[in-house]
Amino acid sequence: APFDFAGNPTITLPSGIDAAGLPLSLQLVGPHVSEALLCRAGHAFQQRTDWHARRPPEPSAPGGGPGKPFSSKPVKLEA
């Protein structure tokens, strides 16, 4: 949040999974008016990694069974 107050542009990218299976991220901060630079850096990072395409597993199912991996397919929500 300090960068929000200072007005510096930031980009946050998924960058891994910790030992507990929780997602990790990388935040890049640029000088004022450097949004294009941050977008290029984020794009370059995602071209060389696949963290942005991975999904965390579902939490364990009730009763202690293993959870299923999340689907990468879009979900249609009913109104």
PDB file of C-alpha atoms in Angstrom:
ATOM      1  CA  ALA A   1       0.000   0.000   0.000  1.00  0.00           C
ATOM      2  CA  PRO A   2       2.853   2.533   0.441  1.00  0.00           C
ATOM      3  CA  PHE A   3       3.215   2.755  -3.331  1.00  0.00           C
ATOM      4  CA  ASP A   4      -0.468   3.611  -3.684  1.00  0.00           C
ATOM      5  CA  PHE A   5       0.042   6.646  -1.464  1.00  0.00           C
ATOM      6  CA  ALA A   6       3.171   7.721  -3.335  1.00  0.00           C
ATOM      7  CA  GLY A   7       1.476   7.329  -6.722  1.00  0.00           C
ATOM      8  CA  ASN A   8       4.081   4.947  -8.134  1.00  0.00           C
ATOM      9  CA  PRO A   9       2.722   2.474 -10.685  1.00  0.00           C
ATOM     10  CA  THR A  10       2.986  -1.189  -9.741  1.00  0.00           C
ATOM     11  CA  ILE A  11       2.277  -4.550 -11.312  1.00  0.00           C
ATOM     12  CA  THR A  12       1.825  -7.768  -9.350  1.00  0.00           C
ATOM     13  CA  LEU A  13       2.483 -11.121 -11.010  1.00  0.00           C
ATOM     14  CA  PRO A  14       1.990 -14.707  -9.814  1.00  0.00           C
ATOM     15  CA  SER A  15       5.426 -16.196  -9.228  1.00  0.00           C
ATOM     16  CA  GLY A  16       5.183 -19.473  -7.348  1.00  0.00           C
ATOM     17  CA  ILE A  17       3.624 -21.646  -4.684  1.00  0.00           C
ATOM     18  CA  ASP A  18       4.974 -21.917  -1.138  1.00  0.00           C
ATOM     19  CA  ALA A  19       5.472 -25.126   0.868  1.00  0.00           C
ATOM     20  CA  ALA A  20       1.897 -24.896   2.195  1.00  0.00           C
ATOM     21  CA  GLY A  21       0.502 -24.627  -1.337  1.00  0.00           C
ATOM     22  CA  LEU A  22      -0.305 -20.927  -1.078  1.00  0.00           C
ATOM     23  CA  PRO A  23       0.327 -18.636  -4.050  1.00  0.00           C
ATOM     24  CA  LEU A  24       3.296 -16.269  -4.079  1.00  0.00           C
ATOM     25  CA  SER A  25       3.569 -13.088  -6.098  1.00  0.00           C
ATOM     26  CA  LEU A  26       6.145 -10.637  -7.354  1.00  0.00           C
ATOM     27  CA  GLN A  27       5.433  -6.899  -7.283  1.00  0.00           C
ATOM     28  CA  LEU A  28       7.359  -4.556  -9.543  1.00  0.00           C
ATOM     29  CA  VAL A  29       7.353  -0.827  -8.812  1.00  0.00           C
ATOM     30  CA  GLY A  30       8.298   1.859 -11.298  1.00  0.00           C
ATOM     31  CA  PRO A  31       8.888   5.567 -11.248  1.00  0.00           C
ATOM     32  CA  HIS A  32       6.021   7.924 -12.055  1.00  0.00           C
ATOM     33  CA  VAL A  33       4.641   7.562 -15.601  1.00  0.00           C
ATOM     34  CA  SER A  34       6.325   4.170 -16.204  1.00  0.00           C
ATOM     35  CA  GLU A  35       3.203   2.064 -16.716  1.00  0.00           C
ATOM     36  CA  ALA A  36       4.271   1.000 -20.205  1.00  0.00           C
ATOM     37  CA  LEU A  37       7.649  -0.172 -18.893  1.00  0.00           C
ATOM     38  CA  LEU A  38       5.971  -2.225 -16.139  1.00  0.00           C
ATOM     39  CA  CYS A  39       3.554  -3.778 -18.632  1.00  0.00           C
ATOM     40  CA  ARG A  40       6.470  -4.782 -20.873  1.00  0.00           C
ATOM     41  CA  ALA A  41       8.355  -6.239 -17.885  1.00  0.00           C
ATOM     42  CA  GLY A  42       5.258  -8.168 -16.761  1.00  0.00           C
ATOM     43  CA  HIS A  43       4.693  -9.475 -20.267  1.00  0.00           C
ATOM     44  CA  ALA A  44       8.331 -10.587 -20.544  1.00  0.00           C
ATOM     45  CA  PHE A  45       8.078 -12.389 -17.171  1.00  0.00           C
ATOM     46  CA  GLN A  46       4.913 -14.202 -18.243  1.00  0.00           C
ATOM     47  CA  GLN A  47       6.464 -15.203 -21.572  1.00  0.00           C
ATOM     48  CA  ARG A  48       9.269 -16.972 -19.708  1.00  0.00           C
ATOM     49  CA  THR A  49       7.212 -18.571 -16.916  1.00  0.00           C
ATOM     50  CA  ASP A  50       3.859 -20.348 -16.676  1.00  0.00           C
ATOM     51  CA  TRP A  51       2.787 -19.202 -13.205  1.00  0.00           C
ATOM     52  CA  HIS A  52      -0.003 -17.063 -14.655  1.00  0.00           C
ATOM     53  CA  ALA A  53      -1.583 -20.166 -16.221  1.00  0.00           C
ATOM     54  CA  ARG A  54      -1.506 -22.361 -13.105  1.00  0.00           C
ATOM     55  CA  ARG A  55      -4.418 -22.735 -10.708  1.00  0.00           C
ATOM     56  CA  PRO A  56      -4.227 -23.761  -7.034  1.00  0.00           C
ATOM     57  CA  PRO A  57      -5.862 -27.040  -6.033  1.00  0.00           C
ATOM     58  CA  GLU A  58      -9.259 -26.927  -4.371  1.00  0.00           C
ATOM     59  CA  PRO A  59      -9.183 -27.196  -0.581  1.00  0.00           C
ATOM     60  CA  SER A  60      -9.701 -30.701   0.770  1.00  0.00           C
ATOM     61  CA  ALA A  61     -13.205 -31.993   0.272  1.00  0.00           C
ATOM     62  CA  PRO A  62     -15.473 -32.381   3.307  1.00  0.00           C
ATOM     63  CA  GLY A  63     -14.662 -35.650   5.029  1.00  0.00           C
ATOM     64  CA  GLY A  64     -10.932 -35.320   4.398  1.00  0.00           C
ATOM     65  CA  GLY A  65     -10.777 -36.476   0.779  1.00  0.00           C
ATOM     66  CA  PRO A  66      -8.434 -34.781  -1.662  1.00  0.00           C
ATOM     67  CA  GLY A  67      -9.713 -31.733  -3.488  1.00  0.00           C
ATOM     68  CA  LYS A  68      -9.887 -31.461  -7.252  1.00  0.00           C
ATOM     69  CA  PRO A  69      -7.741 -29.027  -9.244  1.00  0.00           C
ATOM     70  CA  PHE A  70      -9.570 -25.894 -10.345  1.00  0.00           C
ATOM     71  CA  SER A  71     -10.656 -25.860 -13.927  1.00  0.00           C
ATOM     72  CA  SER A  72      -9.144 -23.262 -16.201  1.00  0.00           C
ATOM     73  CA  LYS A  73     -12.410 -23.166 -18.166  1.00  0.00           C
ATOM     74  CA  PRO A  74     -14.606 -20.080 -17.722  1.00  0.00           C
ATOM     75  CA  VAL A  75     -17.564 -20.525 -15.397  1.00  0.00           C
ATOM     76  CA  LYS A  76     -20.984 -19.305 -16.526  1.00  0.00           C
ATOM     77  CA  LEU A  77     -22.842 -17.709 -13.636  1.00  0.00           C
ATOM     78  CA  GLU A  78     -26.627 -17.799 -13.510  1.00  0.00           C
ATOM     79  CA  ALA A  79     -28.418 -14.504 -12.795  1.00  0.00           C
TER      80      ALA A  79
END
